[in-house]
Coordinates of N, CA, C and O in Angstrom, one line a residue:
M1316 N -92.8 -221.9 -42.3 CA -93.2 -221.4 -41.0 C -94.4 -220.5 -41.2 O -94.3 -219.5 -42.0
S1317 N -95.4 -220.7 -40.5 CA -96.7 -220.0 -40.6 C -96.6 -218.7 -39.7 O -96.1 -218.9 -38.4
S1318 N -97.1 -217.6 -40.0 CA -97.2 -216.4 -39.2 C -98.1 -216.8 -38.0 O -97.9 -216.1 -37.0
G1319 N -99.1 -217.6 -38.2 CA -99.9 -218.0 -37.0 C -99.3 -218.6 -36.0 O -99.5 -218.4 -34.7
H1320 N -98.2 -219.5 -36.3 CA -97.4 -220.1 -35.2 C -96.6 -219.2 -34.5 O -96.5 -219.2 -33.2
V1321 N -96.0 -218.2 -35.2 CA -95.2 -217.2 -34.5 C -96.1 -216.4 -33.6 O -95.7 -216.0 -32.5
A1322 N -97.3 -215.9 -34.1 CA -98.2 -215.2 -33.3 C -98.6 -216.0 -32.1 O -98.6 -215.3 -30.9
D1323 N -98.8 -217.2 -32.2 CA -99.2 -218.1 -31.0 C -98.1 -218.0 -29.9 O -98.3 -217.9 -28.8
H1324 N -96.8 -218.1 -30.4 CA -95.7 -218.1 -29.5 C -95.5 -216.7 -28.9 O -95.1 -216.5 -27.7
L1325 N -95.8 -215.6 -29.6 CA -95.7 -214.2 -29.2 C -96.8 -214.0 -28.1 O -96.5 -213.3 -27.1
I1326 N -97.9 -214.6 -28.2 CA -99.0 -214.5 -27.2 C -98.5 -215.2 -25.9 O -98.5 -214.7 -24.8
A1327 N -97.9 -216.3 -26.0 CA -97.3 -217.1 -24.9 C -96.1 -216.2 -24.2 O -96.1 -216.2 -22.9
L1328 N -95.3 -215.6 -25.0 CA -94.3 -214.8 -24.4 C -94.7 -213.6 -23.8 O -94.3 -213.1 -22.7
T1329 N -95.8 -213.0 -24.4 CA -96.5 -211.9 -23.7 C -97.1 -212.1 -22.3 O -96.9 -211.4 -21.4
E1330 N -97.6 -213.3 -22.1 CA -98.1 -213.8 -21.0 C -97.0 -213.9 -19.9 O -97.1 -213.7 -18.8
K1331 N -95.8 -214.4 -20.4 CA -94.6 -214.6 -19.6 C -94.1 -213.3 -19.0 O -93.8 -213.1 -17.9
V1332 N -94.1 -212.3 -20.0 CA -93.8 -210.9 -19.6 C -94.7 -210.4 -18.4 O -94.2 -209.8 -17.5
D1333 N -96.1 -210.6 -18.6 CA -96.9 -210.1 -17.7 C -96.7 -210.8 -16.4 O -96.9 -210.2 -15.3
E1334 N -96.5 -212.2 -16.4 CA -96.2 -213.0 -15.2 C -94.9 -212.4 -14.4 O -95.0 -212.2 -13.2
I1335 N -93.9 -212.1 -15.1 CA -92.7 -211.6 -14.5 C -93.0 -210.2 -14.0 O -92.6 -209.9 -12.8
A1336 N -93.7 -209.4 -14.6 CA -94.0 -208.0 -14.1 C -95.0 -208.1 -12.9 O -94.7 -207.4 -11.9
Q1337 N -95.9 -209.0 -12.9 CA -96.8 -209.2 -11.8 C -96.0 -209.5 -10.5 O -96.1 -209.1 -9.4
R1338 N -95.1 -210.6 -10.8 CA -94.2 -211.1 -9.7 C -93.4 -209.9 -9.1 O -93.0 -209.9 -8.0
A1339 N -92.9 -209.0 -9.9 CA -92.1 -207.9 -9.6 C -92.9 -206.7 -8.9 O -92.2 -205.8 -8.5
G1340 N -94.1 -206.8 -8.9 CA -95.0 -205.9 -8.2 C -95.5 -204.8 -9.1 O -95.9 -203.7 -8.6
V1341 N -95.3 -205.0 -10.3 CA -95.8 -203.9 -11.3 C -97.3 -203.9 -11.3 O -97.9 -205.0 -11.4
S1342 N -97.8 -202.7 -11.1 CA -99.4 -202.5 -11.0 C -100.0 -203.0 -12.2 O -99.4 -202.9 -13.3
A1343 N -101.3 -203.3 -12.0 CA -102.1 -203.7 -13.2 C -102.2 -202.6 -14.2 O -102.2 -202.8 -15.4
V1344 N -102.2 -201.3 -13.7 CA -102.4 -200.2 -14.6 C -101.1 -200.0 -15.5 O -101.3 -199.7 -16.6
A1345 N -99.9 -200.4 -14.9 CA -98.7 -200.2 -15.7 C -98.5 -201.5 -16.6 O -97.6 -201.6 -17.4
R1346 N -99.4 -202.5 -16.6 CA -99.4 -203.7 -17.5 C -100.5 -203.7 -18.5 O -100.9 -204.8 -18.9
L1347 N -100.9 -202.6 -18.9 CA -102.1 -202.6 -19.8 C -101.8 -203.0 -21.2 O -102.6 -203.6 -21.9
D1348 N -100.5 -202.8 -21.6 CA -100.1 -203.3 -23.0 C -98.5 -203.8 -22.8 O -97.9 -203.5 -21.7
L1349 N -98.1 -204.3 -23.8 CA -96.8 -204.9 -23.7 C -95.6 -203.8 -23.6 O -94.7 -204.0 -22.8
D1350 N -95.8 -202.8 -24.3 CA -94.7 -201.8 -24.2 C -94.7 -201.2 -22.8 O -93.5 -201.0 -22.3
T1351 N -95.8 -200.8 -22.2 CA -95.8 -200.2 -20.9 C -95.4 -201.2 -19.9 O -94.8 -200.9 -18.8
T1352 N -95.7 -202.5 -20.0 CA -95.3 -203.5 -19.1 C -93.8 -203.6 -19.1 O -93.1 -203.6 -18.1
L1353 N -93.2 -203.7 -20.3 CA -91.7 -203.7 -20.4 C -91.1 -202.6 -19.8 O -90.1 -202.7 -19.1
A1354 N -91.6 -201.4 -20.0 CA -91.0 -200.2 -19.5 C -91.1 -200.1 -17.9 O -90.3 -199.6 -17.3
A1355 N -92.1 -200.7 -17.4 CA -92.4 -200.6 -16.0 C -91.6 -201.7 -15.3 O -91.4 -201.6 -14.0
L1356 N -90.9 -202.6 -15.9 CA -90.1 -203.7 -15.2 C -88.8 -203.1 -14.5 O -88.2 -202.2 -15.2
P1357 N -88.7 -203.4 -13.3 CA -87.5 -202.9 -12.6 C -86.2 -203.7 -13.2 O -86.4 -204.8 -13.9
W1358 N -85.0 -203.1 -12.9 CA -83.8 -203.7 -13.5 C -83.7 -205.2 -13.3 O -83.4 -205.9 -14.2
P1359 N -83.8 -205.8 -12.0 CA -83.7 -207.3 -11.9 C -84.6 -208.0 -12.8 O -84.3 -209.1 -13.3
S1360 N -85.7 -207.6 -12.9 CA -86.8 -208.2 -13.7 C -86.6 -208.1 -15.2 O -86.8 -209.1 -16.0
R1361 N -86.0 -207.0 -15.6 CA -85.5 -207.0 -17.0 C -84.4 -208.0 -17.3 O -84.5 -208.5 -18.3
R1362 N -83.5 -208.1 -16.4 CA -82.5 -209.0 -16.6 C -83.0 -210.5 -16.6 O -82.7 -211.2 -17.5
R1363 N -83.9 -210.8 -15.6 CA -84.6 -212.1 -15.6 C -85.4 -212.4 -16.9 O -85.1 -213.5 -17.5
L1364 N -86.1 -211.4 -17.5 CA -86.8 -211.6 -18.7 C -85.8 -211.9 -19.9 O -86.0 -212.8 -20.6
G1365 N -84.7 -211.1 -19.9 CA -83.7 -211.3 -21.0 C -83.2 -212.8 -20.9 O -83.1 -213.4 -21.9
L1366 N -82.9 -213.3 -19.7 CA -82.3 -214.6 -19.6 C -83.4 -215.6 -20.0 O -83.0 -216.6 -20.6
V1367 N -84.6 -215.4 -19.6 CA -85.7 -216.3 -19.9 C -85.9 -216.4 -21.5 O -85.9 -217.5 -22.1
L1368 N -85.9 -215.3 -22.2 CA -86.0 -215.1 -23.5 C -84.8 -215.8 -24.3 O -85.0 -216.6 -25.3
E1369 N -83.6 -215.5 -23.8 CA -82.4 -216.1 -24.4 C -82.4 -217.7 -24.2 O -82.1 -218.3 -25.1
S1370 N -82.8 -218.1 -23.2 CA -82.9 -219.5 -22.9 C -83.9 -220.2 -23.7 O -83.6 -221.3 -24.3
A1371 N -85.0 -219.5 -24.0 CA -86.0 -220.1 -25.0 C -85.5 -220.2 -26.4 O -85.6 -221.1 -27.1
R1372 N -84.7 -219.1 -26.7 CA -84.2 -219.0 -28.0 C -83.2 -220.1 -28.3 O -83.2 -220.8 -29.4
V1373 N -82.3 -220.3 -27.4 CA -81.2 -221.3 -27.6 C -81.6 -222.8 -27.3 O -81.0 -223.7 -27.7
G1374 N -82.8 -222.9 -26.7 CA -83.2 -224.2 -26.2 C -84.1 -224.8 -27.1 O -84.7 -225.9 -26.9
T1375 N -84.3 -224.3 -28.4 CA -85.3 -224.9 -29.3 C -84.8 -224.9 -30.7 O -84.0 -224.0 -31.0
N1376 N -85.3 -225.8 -31.5 CA -85.0 -225.8 -32.9 C -86.1 -225.4 -33.7 O -86.1 -225.3 -35.0
D1377 N -87.3 -225.0 -33.0 CA -88.5 -224.5 -33.6 C -88.3 -223.2 -34.1 O -88.1 -222.2 -33.4
K1378 N -88.4 -223.0 -35.5 CA -88.1 -221.7 -36.2 C -89.2 -220.6 -35.7 O -88.8 -219.5 -35.6
A1379 N -90.4 -221.1 -35.4 CA -91.5 -220.1 -35.1 C -91.1 -219.6 -33.7 O -91.4 -218.4 -33.4
V1380 N -90.6 -220.5 -32.8 CA -90.3 -220.0 -31.4 C -89.1 -219.0 -31.5 O -89.1 -217.9 -30.9
Q1381 N -88.1 -219.4 -32.2 CA -86.9 -218.6 -32.4 C -87.3 -217.1 -32.9 O -86.9 -216.1 -32.6
E1382 N -88.2 -217.1 -34.0 CA -88.6 -215.9 -34.6 C -89.5 -215.0 -33.6 O -89.2 -213.8 -33.4
A1383 N -90.3 -215.6 -32.7 CA -91.1 -214.9 -31.8 C -90.2 -214.4 -30.7 O -90.3 -213.2 -30.3
V1384 N -89.2 -215.2 -30.2 CA -88.3 -214.7 -29.2 C -87.5 -213.6 -29.7 O -87.2 -212.6 -29.2
A1385 N -87.0 -213.7 -31.0 CA -86.2 -212.6 -31.5 C -87.0 -211.3 -31.6 O -86.5 -210.2 -31.4
M1386 N -88.2 -211.4 -32.0 CA -89.1 -210.3 -32.1 C -89.3 -209.6 -30.7 O -89.3 -208.4 -30.5
M1387 N -89.4 -210.5 -29.6 CA -89.8 -210.0 -28.2 C -88.5 -209.4 -27.8 O -88.4 -208.3 -27.1
L1388 N -87.3 -210.0 -28.0 CA -86.0 -209.4 -27.6 C -85.8 -207.9 -28.2 O -85.3 -207.1 -27.6
A1389 N -86.2 -207.9 -29.5 CA -85.9 -206.6 -30.3 C -86.9 -205.5 -29.6 O -86.5 -204.4 -29.4
L1390 N -88.1 -205.9 -29.4 CA -89.1 -204.9 -28.8 C -88.6 -204.5 -27.4 O -88.6 -203.4 -27.0
A1391 N -88.1 -205.5 -26.6 CA -87.7 -205.2 -25.2 C -86.5 -204.3 -25.3 O -86.4 -203.3 -24.5
A1392 N -85.5 -204.5 -26.2 CA -84.3 -203.8 -26.3 C -84.8 -202.3 -26.6 O -84.2 -201.4 -26.1
D1393 N -85.7 -202.2 -27.5 CA -86.2 -200.8 -28.0 C -86.8 -200.1 -26.9 O -86.4 -198.9 -26.6
V1394 N -87.6 -200.8 -26.2 CA -88.4 -200.1 -25.0 C -87.4 -199.7 -23.9 O -87.4 -198.6 -23.4
W1395 N -86.5 -200.6 -23.6 CA -85.5 -200.3 -22.5 C -84.5 -199.3 -22.9 O -84.1 -198.6 -22.0
A1396 N -84.2 -199.1 -24.2 CA -83.3 -198.1 -24.6 C -83.9 -196.8 -24.4 O -83.2 -195.7 -24.2
R1397 N -85.2 -196.7 -24.5 CA -86.0 -195.4 -24.4 C -86.4 -195.1 -23.0 O -86.7 -194.0 -22.7
T1398 N -86.4 -196.2 -22.1 CA -87.1 -196.1 -20.8 C -86.2 -196.7 -19.8 O -86.0 -197.8 -19.6
P1399 N -85.6 -195.8 -18.9 CA -84.8 -196.4 -17.8 C -85.6 -197.1 -16.8 O -86.8 -196.8 -16.7
P1400 N -85.1 -198.2 -16.2 CA -86.0 -198.9 -15.2 C -86.3 -198.0 -14.1 O -85.7 -197.1 -13.7
P1401 N -87.5 -198.2 -13.6 CA -88.0 -197.5 -12.4 C -87.2 -197.8 -11.2 O -86.5 -198.7 -11.0
V1402 N -87.0 -196.7 -10.4 CA -86.3 -196.8 -9.2 C -87.0 -197.5 -8.1 O -88.2 -197.2 -7.9
E1403 N -86.4 -198.6 -7.6 CA -87.1 -199.4 -6.6 C -86.8 -198.8 -5.2 O -85.8 -198.1 -5.0
S1404 N -87.8 -198.9 -4.3 CA -87.5 -198.5 -2.9 C -86.4 -199.1 -2.4 O -86.1 -200.3 -2.5
G1405 N -85.6 -198.3 -1.7 CA -84.3 -198.7 -1.2 C -83.2 -198.9 -2.2 O -82.0 -199.3 -1.8
D1406 N -83.4 -198.5 -3.4 CA -82.4 -198.7 -4.5 C -81.5 -197.4 -4.4 O -82.1 -196.3 -4.4
T1407 N -80.2 -197.6 -4.3 CA -79.2 -196.5 -4.2 C -78.8 -196.0 -5.5 O -77.9 -195.2 -5.7
G1408 N -79.3 -196.6 -6.6 CA -78.9 -196.3 -7.9 C -77.8 -197.2 -8.5 O -77.5 -197.2 -9.6
S1409 N -77.2 -198.0 -7.7 CA -76.1 -198.9 -8.1 C -76.8 -200.2 -8.6 O -77.7 -200.7 -8.1
Q1410 N -76.2 -200.7 -9.7 CA -76.7 -201.9 -10.3 C -75.7 -203.0 -10.3 O -75.7 -203.9 -11.1
A1411 N -74.7 -202.9 -9.3 CA -73.7 -203.9 -9.3 C -74.1 -205.1 -8.7 O -75.0 -205.4 -8.1

């Protein structure tokens, strides 16, 4: 497995993260890099991204894709552990 293939998949995954953030209404300023984009995602979008990544991981036998997804999941988990999701307007704090 070539690191170039993993990097290509990481680029595609980063674009997917940005797409999900944009759909969630995250401002362009909060999407300047991957860490800030992940941190700015509201709770429902974090959950959606996690599901997208897990689906990609289990849905392929391509080792490069699996490695890229594992790296993205680890980064997201790290960022989210350090950064609570932003409070959305009308959110009462309940995530049920």
